[in-house]
Short mmCIF file of C-alpha atoms in Angstrom, two decimals:
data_model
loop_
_atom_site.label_atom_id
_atom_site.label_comp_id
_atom_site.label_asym_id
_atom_site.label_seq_id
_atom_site.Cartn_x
_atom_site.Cartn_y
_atom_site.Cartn_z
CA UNK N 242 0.00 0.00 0.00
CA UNK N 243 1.39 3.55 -0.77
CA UNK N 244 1.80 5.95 2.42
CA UNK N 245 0.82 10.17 2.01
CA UNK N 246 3.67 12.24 3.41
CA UNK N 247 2.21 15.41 5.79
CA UNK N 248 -1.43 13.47 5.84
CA UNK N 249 -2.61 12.33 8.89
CA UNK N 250 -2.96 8.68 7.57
CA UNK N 251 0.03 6.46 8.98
CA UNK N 252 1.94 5.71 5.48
CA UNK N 253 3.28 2.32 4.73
CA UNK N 254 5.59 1.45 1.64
CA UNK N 255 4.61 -0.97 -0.94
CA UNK N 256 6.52 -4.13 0.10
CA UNK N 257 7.65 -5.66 -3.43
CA UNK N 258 7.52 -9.13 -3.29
CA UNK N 259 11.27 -10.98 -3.46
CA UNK N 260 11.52 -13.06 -6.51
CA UNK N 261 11.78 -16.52 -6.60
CA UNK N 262 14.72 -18.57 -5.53
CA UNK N 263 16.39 -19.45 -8.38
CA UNK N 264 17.41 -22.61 -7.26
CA UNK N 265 18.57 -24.88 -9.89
CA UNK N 266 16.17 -27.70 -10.61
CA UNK N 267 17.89 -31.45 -9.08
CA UNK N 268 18.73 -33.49 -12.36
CA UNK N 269 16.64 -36.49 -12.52
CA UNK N 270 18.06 -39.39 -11.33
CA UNK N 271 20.01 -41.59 -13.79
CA UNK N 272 19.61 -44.83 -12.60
CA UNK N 273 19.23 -47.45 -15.46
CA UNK N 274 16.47 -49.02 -15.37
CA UNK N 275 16.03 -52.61 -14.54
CA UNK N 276 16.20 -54.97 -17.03
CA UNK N 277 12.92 -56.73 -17.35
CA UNK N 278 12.70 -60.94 -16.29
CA UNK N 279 14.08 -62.18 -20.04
CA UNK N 280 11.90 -65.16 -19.58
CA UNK N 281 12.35 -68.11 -22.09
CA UNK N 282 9.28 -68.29 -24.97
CA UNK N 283 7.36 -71.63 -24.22
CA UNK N 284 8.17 -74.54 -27.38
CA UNK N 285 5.44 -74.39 -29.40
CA UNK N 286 4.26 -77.54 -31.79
CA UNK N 287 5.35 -76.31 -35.42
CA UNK N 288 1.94 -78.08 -36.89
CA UNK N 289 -0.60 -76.23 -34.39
CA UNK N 290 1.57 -73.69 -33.17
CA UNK N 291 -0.06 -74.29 -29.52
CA UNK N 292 2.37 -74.81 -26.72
CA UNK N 293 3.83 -77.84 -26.02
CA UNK N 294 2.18 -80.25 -23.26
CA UNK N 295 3.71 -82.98 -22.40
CA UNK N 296 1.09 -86.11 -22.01
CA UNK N 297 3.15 -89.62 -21.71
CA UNK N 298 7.01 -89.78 -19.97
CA UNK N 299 8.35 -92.74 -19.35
CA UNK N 300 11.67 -92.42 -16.70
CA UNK N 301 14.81 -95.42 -16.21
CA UNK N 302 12.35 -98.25 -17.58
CA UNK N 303 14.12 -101.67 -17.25
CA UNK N 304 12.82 -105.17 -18.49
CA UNK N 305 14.48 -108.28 -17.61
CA UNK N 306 13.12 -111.67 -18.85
CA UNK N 307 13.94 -115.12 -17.50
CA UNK N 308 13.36 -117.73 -19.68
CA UNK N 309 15.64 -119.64 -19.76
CA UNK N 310 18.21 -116.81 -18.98
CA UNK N 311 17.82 -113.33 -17.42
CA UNK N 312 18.11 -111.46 -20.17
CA UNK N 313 17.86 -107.76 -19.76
CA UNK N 314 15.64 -106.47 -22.74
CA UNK N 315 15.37 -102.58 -21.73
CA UNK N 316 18.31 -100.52 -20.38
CA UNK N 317 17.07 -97.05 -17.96
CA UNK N 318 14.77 -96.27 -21.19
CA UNK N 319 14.18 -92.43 -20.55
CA UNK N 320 11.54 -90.35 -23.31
CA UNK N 321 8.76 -88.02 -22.80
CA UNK N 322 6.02 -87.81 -25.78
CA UNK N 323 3.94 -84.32 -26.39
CA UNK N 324 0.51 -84.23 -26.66
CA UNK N 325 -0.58 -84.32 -30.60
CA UNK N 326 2.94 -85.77 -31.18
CA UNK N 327 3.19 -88.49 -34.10
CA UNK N 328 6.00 -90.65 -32.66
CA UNK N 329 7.22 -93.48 -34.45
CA UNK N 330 9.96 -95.76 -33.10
CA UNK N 331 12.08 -97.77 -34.69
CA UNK N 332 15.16 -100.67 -34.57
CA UNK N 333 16.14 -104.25 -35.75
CA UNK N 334 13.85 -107.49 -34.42
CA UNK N 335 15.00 -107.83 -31.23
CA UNK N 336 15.82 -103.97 -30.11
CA UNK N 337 12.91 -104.20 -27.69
CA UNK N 338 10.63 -101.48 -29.59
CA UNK N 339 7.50 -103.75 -29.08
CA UNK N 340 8.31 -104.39 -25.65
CA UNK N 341 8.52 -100.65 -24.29
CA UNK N 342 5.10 -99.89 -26.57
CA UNK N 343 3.58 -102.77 -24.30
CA UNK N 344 4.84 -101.16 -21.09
CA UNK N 345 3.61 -98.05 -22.41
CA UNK N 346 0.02 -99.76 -23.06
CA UNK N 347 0.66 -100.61 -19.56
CA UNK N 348 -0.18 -104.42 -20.45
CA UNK N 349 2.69 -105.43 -19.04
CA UNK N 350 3.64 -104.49 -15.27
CA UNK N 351 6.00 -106.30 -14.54
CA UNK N 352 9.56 -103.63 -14.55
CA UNK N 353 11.42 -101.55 -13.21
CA UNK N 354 11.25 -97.71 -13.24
CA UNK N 355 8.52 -95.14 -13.33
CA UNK N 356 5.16 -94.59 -16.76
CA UNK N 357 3.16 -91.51 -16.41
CA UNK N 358 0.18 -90.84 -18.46
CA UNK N 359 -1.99 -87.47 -18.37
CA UNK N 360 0.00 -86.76 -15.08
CA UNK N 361 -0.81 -90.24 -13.61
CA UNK N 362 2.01 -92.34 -12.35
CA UNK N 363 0.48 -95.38 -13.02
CA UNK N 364 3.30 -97.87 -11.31
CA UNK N 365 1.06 -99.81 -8.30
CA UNK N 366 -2.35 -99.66 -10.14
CA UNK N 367 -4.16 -102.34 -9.90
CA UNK N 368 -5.06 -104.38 -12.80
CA UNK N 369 -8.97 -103.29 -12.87
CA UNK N 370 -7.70 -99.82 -12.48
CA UNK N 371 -5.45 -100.02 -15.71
CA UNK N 372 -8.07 -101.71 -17.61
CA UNK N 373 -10.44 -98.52 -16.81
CA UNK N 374 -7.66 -96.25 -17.68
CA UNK N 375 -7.02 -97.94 -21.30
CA UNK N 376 -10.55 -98.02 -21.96
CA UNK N 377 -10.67 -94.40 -21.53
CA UNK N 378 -7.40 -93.27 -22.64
CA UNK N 379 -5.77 -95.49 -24.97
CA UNK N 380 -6.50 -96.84 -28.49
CA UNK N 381 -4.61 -99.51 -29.72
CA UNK N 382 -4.23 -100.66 -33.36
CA UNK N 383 -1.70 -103.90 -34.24
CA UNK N 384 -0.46 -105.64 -36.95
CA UNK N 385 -3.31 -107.97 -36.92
CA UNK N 386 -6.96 -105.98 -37.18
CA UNK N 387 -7.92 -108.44 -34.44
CA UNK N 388 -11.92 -107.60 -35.62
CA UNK N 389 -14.60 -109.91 -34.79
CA UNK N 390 -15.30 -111.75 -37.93
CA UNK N 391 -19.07 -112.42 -36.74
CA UNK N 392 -20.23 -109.14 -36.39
CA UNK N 393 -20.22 -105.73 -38.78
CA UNK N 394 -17.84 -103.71 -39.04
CA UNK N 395 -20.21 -100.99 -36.96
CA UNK N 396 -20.52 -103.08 -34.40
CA UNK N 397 -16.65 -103.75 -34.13
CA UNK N 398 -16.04 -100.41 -33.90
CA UNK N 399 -18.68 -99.71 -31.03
CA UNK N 400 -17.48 -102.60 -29.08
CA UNK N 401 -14.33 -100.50 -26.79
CA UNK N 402 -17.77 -97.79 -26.07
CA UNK N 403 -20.40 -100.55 -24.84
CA UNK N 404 -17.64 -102.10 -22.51
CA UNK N 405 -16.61 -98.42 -21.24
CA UNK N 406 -20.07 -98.17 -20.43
CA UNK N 407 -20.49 -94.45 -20.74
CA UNK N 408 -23.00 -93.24 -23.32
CA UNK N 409 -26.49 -94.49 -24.57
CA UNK N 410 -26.93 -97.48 -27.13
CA UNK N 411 -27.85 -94.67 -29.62
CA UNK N 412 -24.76 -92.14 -28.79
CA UNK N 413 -22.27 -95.14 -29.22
CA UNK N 414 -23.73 -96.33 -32.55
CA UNK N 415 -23.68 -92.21 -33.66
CA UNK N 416 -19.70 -92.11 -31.81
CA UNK N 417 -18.99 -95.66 -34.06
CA UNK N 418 -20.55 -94.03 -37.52
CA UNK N 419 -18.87 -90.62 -36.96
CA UNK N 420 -15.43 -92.72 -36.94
CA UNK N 421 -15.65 -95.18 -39.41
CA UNK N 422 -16.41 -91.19 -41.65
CA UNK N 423 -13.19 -90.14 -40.56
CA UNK N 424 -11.30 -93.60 -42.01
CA UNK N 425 -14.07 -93.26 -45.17
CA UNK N 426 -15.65 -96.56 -44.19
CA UNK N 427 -18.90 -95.02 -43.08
CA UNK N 428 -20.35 -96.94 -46.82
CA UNK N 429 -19.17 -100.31 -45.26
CA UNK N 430 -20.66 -100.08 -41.50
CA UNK N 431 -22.98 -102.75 -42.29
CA UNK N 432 -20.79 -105.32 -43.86
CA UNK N 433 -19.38 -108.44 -42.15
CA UNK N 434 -16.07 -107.78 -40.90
CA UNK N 435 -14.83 -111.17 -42.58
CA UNK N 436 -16.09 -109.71 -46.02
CA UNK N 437 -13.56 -106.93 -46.15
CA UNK N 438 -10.26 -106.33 -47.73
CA UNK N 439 -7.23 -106.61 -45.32
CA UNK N 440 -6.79 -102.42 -45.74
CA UNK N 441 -10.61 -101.85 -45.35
CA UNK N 442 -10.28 -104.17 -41.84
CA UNK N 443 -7.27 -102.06 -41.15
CA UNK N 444 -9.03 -98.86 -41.01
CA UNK N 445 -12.27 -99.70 -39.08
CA UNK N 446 -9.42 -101.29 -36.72
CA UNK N 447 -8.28 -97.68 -36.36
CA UNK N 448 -11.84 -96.16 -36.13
CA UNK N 449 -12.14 -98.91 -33.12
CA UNK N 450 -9.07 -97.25 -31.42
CA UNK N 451 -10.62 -94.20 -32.00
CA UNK N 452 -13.90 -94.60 -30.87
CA UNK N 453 -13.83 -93.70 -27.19
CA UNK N 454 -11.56 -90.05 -27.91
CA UNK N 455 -8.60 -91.41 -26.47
CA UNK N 456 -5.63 -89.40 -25.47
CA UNK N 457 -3.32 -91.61 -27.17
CA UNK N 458 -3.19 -93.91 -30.01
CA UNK N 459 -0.83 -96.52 -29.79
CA UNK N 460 0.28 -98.79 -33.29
CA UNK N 461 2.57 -101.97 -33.30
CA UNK N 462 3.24 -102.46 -36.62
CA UNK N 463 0.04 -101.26 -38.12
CA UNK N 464 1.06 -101.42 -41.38
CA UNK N 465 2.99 -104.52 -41.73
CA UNK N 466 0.41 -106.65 -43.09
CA UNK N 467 -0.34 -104.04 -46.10
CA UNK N 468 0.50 -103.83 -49.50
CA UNK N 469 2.20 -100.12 -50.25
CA UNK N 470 -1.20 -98.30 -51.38
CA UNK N 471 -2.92 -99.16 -48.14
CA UNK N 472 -0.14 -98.52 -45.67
CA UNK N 473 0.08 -95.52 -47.17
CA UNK N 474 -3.33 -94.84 -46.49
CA UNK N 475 -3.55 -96.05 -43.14
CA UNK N 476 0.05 -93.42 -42.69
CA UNK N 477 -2.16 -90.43 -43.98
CA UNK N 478 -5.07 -91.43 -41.37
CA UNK N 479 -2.60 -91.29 -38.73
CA UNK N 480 -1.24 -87.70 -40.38
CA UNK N 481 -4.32 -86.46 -40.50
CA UNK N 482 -5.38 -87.17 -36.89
CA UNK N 483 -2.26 -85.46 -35.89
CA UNK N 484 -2.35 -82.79 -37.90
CA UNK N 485 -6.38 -82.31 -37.39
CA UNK N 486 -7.24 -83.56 -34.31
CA UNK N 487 -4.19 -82.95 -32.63
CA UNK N 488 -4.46 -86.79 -31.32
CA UNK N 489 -1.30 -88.13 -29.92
CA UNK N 490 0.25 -91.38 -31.53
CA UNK N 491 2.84 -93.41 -30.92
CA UNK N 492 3.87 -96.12 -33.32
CA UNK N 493 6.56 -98.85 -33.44
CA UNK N 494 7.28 -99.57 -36.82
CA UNK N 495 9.90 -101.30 -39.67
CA UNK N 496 8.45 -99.16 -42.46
CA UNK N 497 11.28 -96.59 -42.97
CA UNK N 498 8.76 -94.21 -45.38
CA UNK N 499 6.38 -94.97 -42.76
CA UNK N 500 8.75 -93.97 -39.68
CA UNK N 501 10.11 -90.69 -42.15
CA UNK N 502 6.60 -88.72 -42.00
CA UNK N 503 6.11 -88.90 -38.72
CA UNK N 504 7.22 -86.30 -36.50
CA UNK N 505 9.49 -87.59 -34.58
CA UNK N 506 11.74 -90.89 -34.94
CA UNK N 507 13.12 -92.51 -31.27
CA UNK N 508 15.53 -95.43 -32.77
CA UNK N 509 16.31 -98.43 -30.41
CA UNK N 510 19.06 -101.17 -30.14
CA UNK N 511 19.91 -103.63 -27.60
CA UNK N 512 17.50 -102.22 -25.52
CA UNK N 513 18.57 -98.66 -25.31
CA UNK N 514 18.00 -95.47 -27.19
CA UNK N 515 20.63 -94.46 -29.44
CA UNK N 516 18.83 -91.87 -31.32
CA UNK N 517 15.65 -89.26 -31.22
#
């Protein structure tokens, strides 16, 4: 406010205000910043590009028989299979492919070492138990169609669903018809199994393996009772449910062309792994 010299009025200066302090700003501070977790990228499957998951790994298996000799016939086998993985495994007679597939059907209990399956260690399961499990999970196809010759090839395939015991008469005969499509058979459901070819018996053998969505389909030798055309047509069934379907297989095979359009090759001799 602004005072009046000889007035009665009590002056008072104007005060003007001090300026700001001019305090230099503090630099930020330059500490690098952390380097974010580089975590490693999950392996994805090249066909579906979805991650990996693994379903069936088998840890230090050892088989010994004793007829007349102990004879050890698998060495600490150690493998782990992915889930929609088309495995094929190969070796001379004698390597003990056919032997670790039946372990891995768990068939056979009697070894040494540790088979899980969908995260279930199956070693102590009783023999019921494993029977359940197959029903639900596996599908097997062999060398031999093993159909029965009596009934049509519909009711062949609808035979693993009526023992499983877990859909209507009229759901497993729609679950049978829907997989003898996928195999083209679906024109042949009501033929007697005897009447087919040896490749058409072949594939409503695989449409049986199929028919109760198992996680895995396991073949021993499924083409080594077919001429060239049909093993190669039973090969692009198994491709296609792979590819497709994203169903898990695991073959033992001697068919080299067979073995080379898979996915993956495991080769076996003496009882050991030596490659895959």
């Amino acid at each position: 406010m602004i005072g009046f010299e000889g007035s009665g009025v009590r002056g008072f200066r104007l005060q003007t205000p001090e300026p700001p302090n001019p305090r230099t700003p503090e630099p930020p501070n330059p500490r690098t910043p952390e380097p974010s977790n580089p975590r490693t990228p999950e392996p994805f499957n090249p066909r579906t590009l979805q991650p990996l998951t693994m379903i069936l790994q088998a840890k230090k298996i050892t088989k010994y028989f004793h007829d007349p000799e102990t004879v050890e016939v698998l060495k600490q086998v150690d493998f782990a299979v992915n889930e929609g993985e088309f495995l094929s495994i190969i070796g001379k007679s004698g390597c003990g492919k056919s032997t670790l597939l039946y372990i891995l059907s768990t068939m056979d209990t009697d070894y040494a070492g540790e088979l899980d399956i969908k995260g279930n260690r199956l070693n102590g399961w009783s023999q019921n138990q494993l029977a359940r499990f197959r029903n639900e999970n596996l599908g097997f196809v062999f060398q031999f169609h093993f159909l029965l010759p009596e009934f049509t090839a519909l009711r062949n395939v609808m035979m693993p669903a009526l023992k499983l015991g877990k859909y209507s008469y009229a759901e497993i005969e729609q679950r049978a018809m829907d997989k003898l499509r996928m195999v083209e058979m679906e024109t042949f459901s009501h033929k007697m199994a005897s009447k087919l070819s040896g490749g058409q018996q072949q594939r409503v053998a695989i449409a049986r393996a199929l028919v109760n969505d198992p996680a895995i389909i396991m073949g021993d030798e499924p083409t080594g009772n077919l001429d060239k055309v049909n093993s190669q047509r039973v090969f692009e069934i198994f491709q296609n449910l792979a590819k497709e379907n994203h169903q898990t297989i695991i073959t033992v095979t001697h068919d080299q062309d067979f073995a080379a359009g898979s996915d993956r090759i495991i080769e076996m001799s003496d009882g050991q792994i030596i490659a895959g």
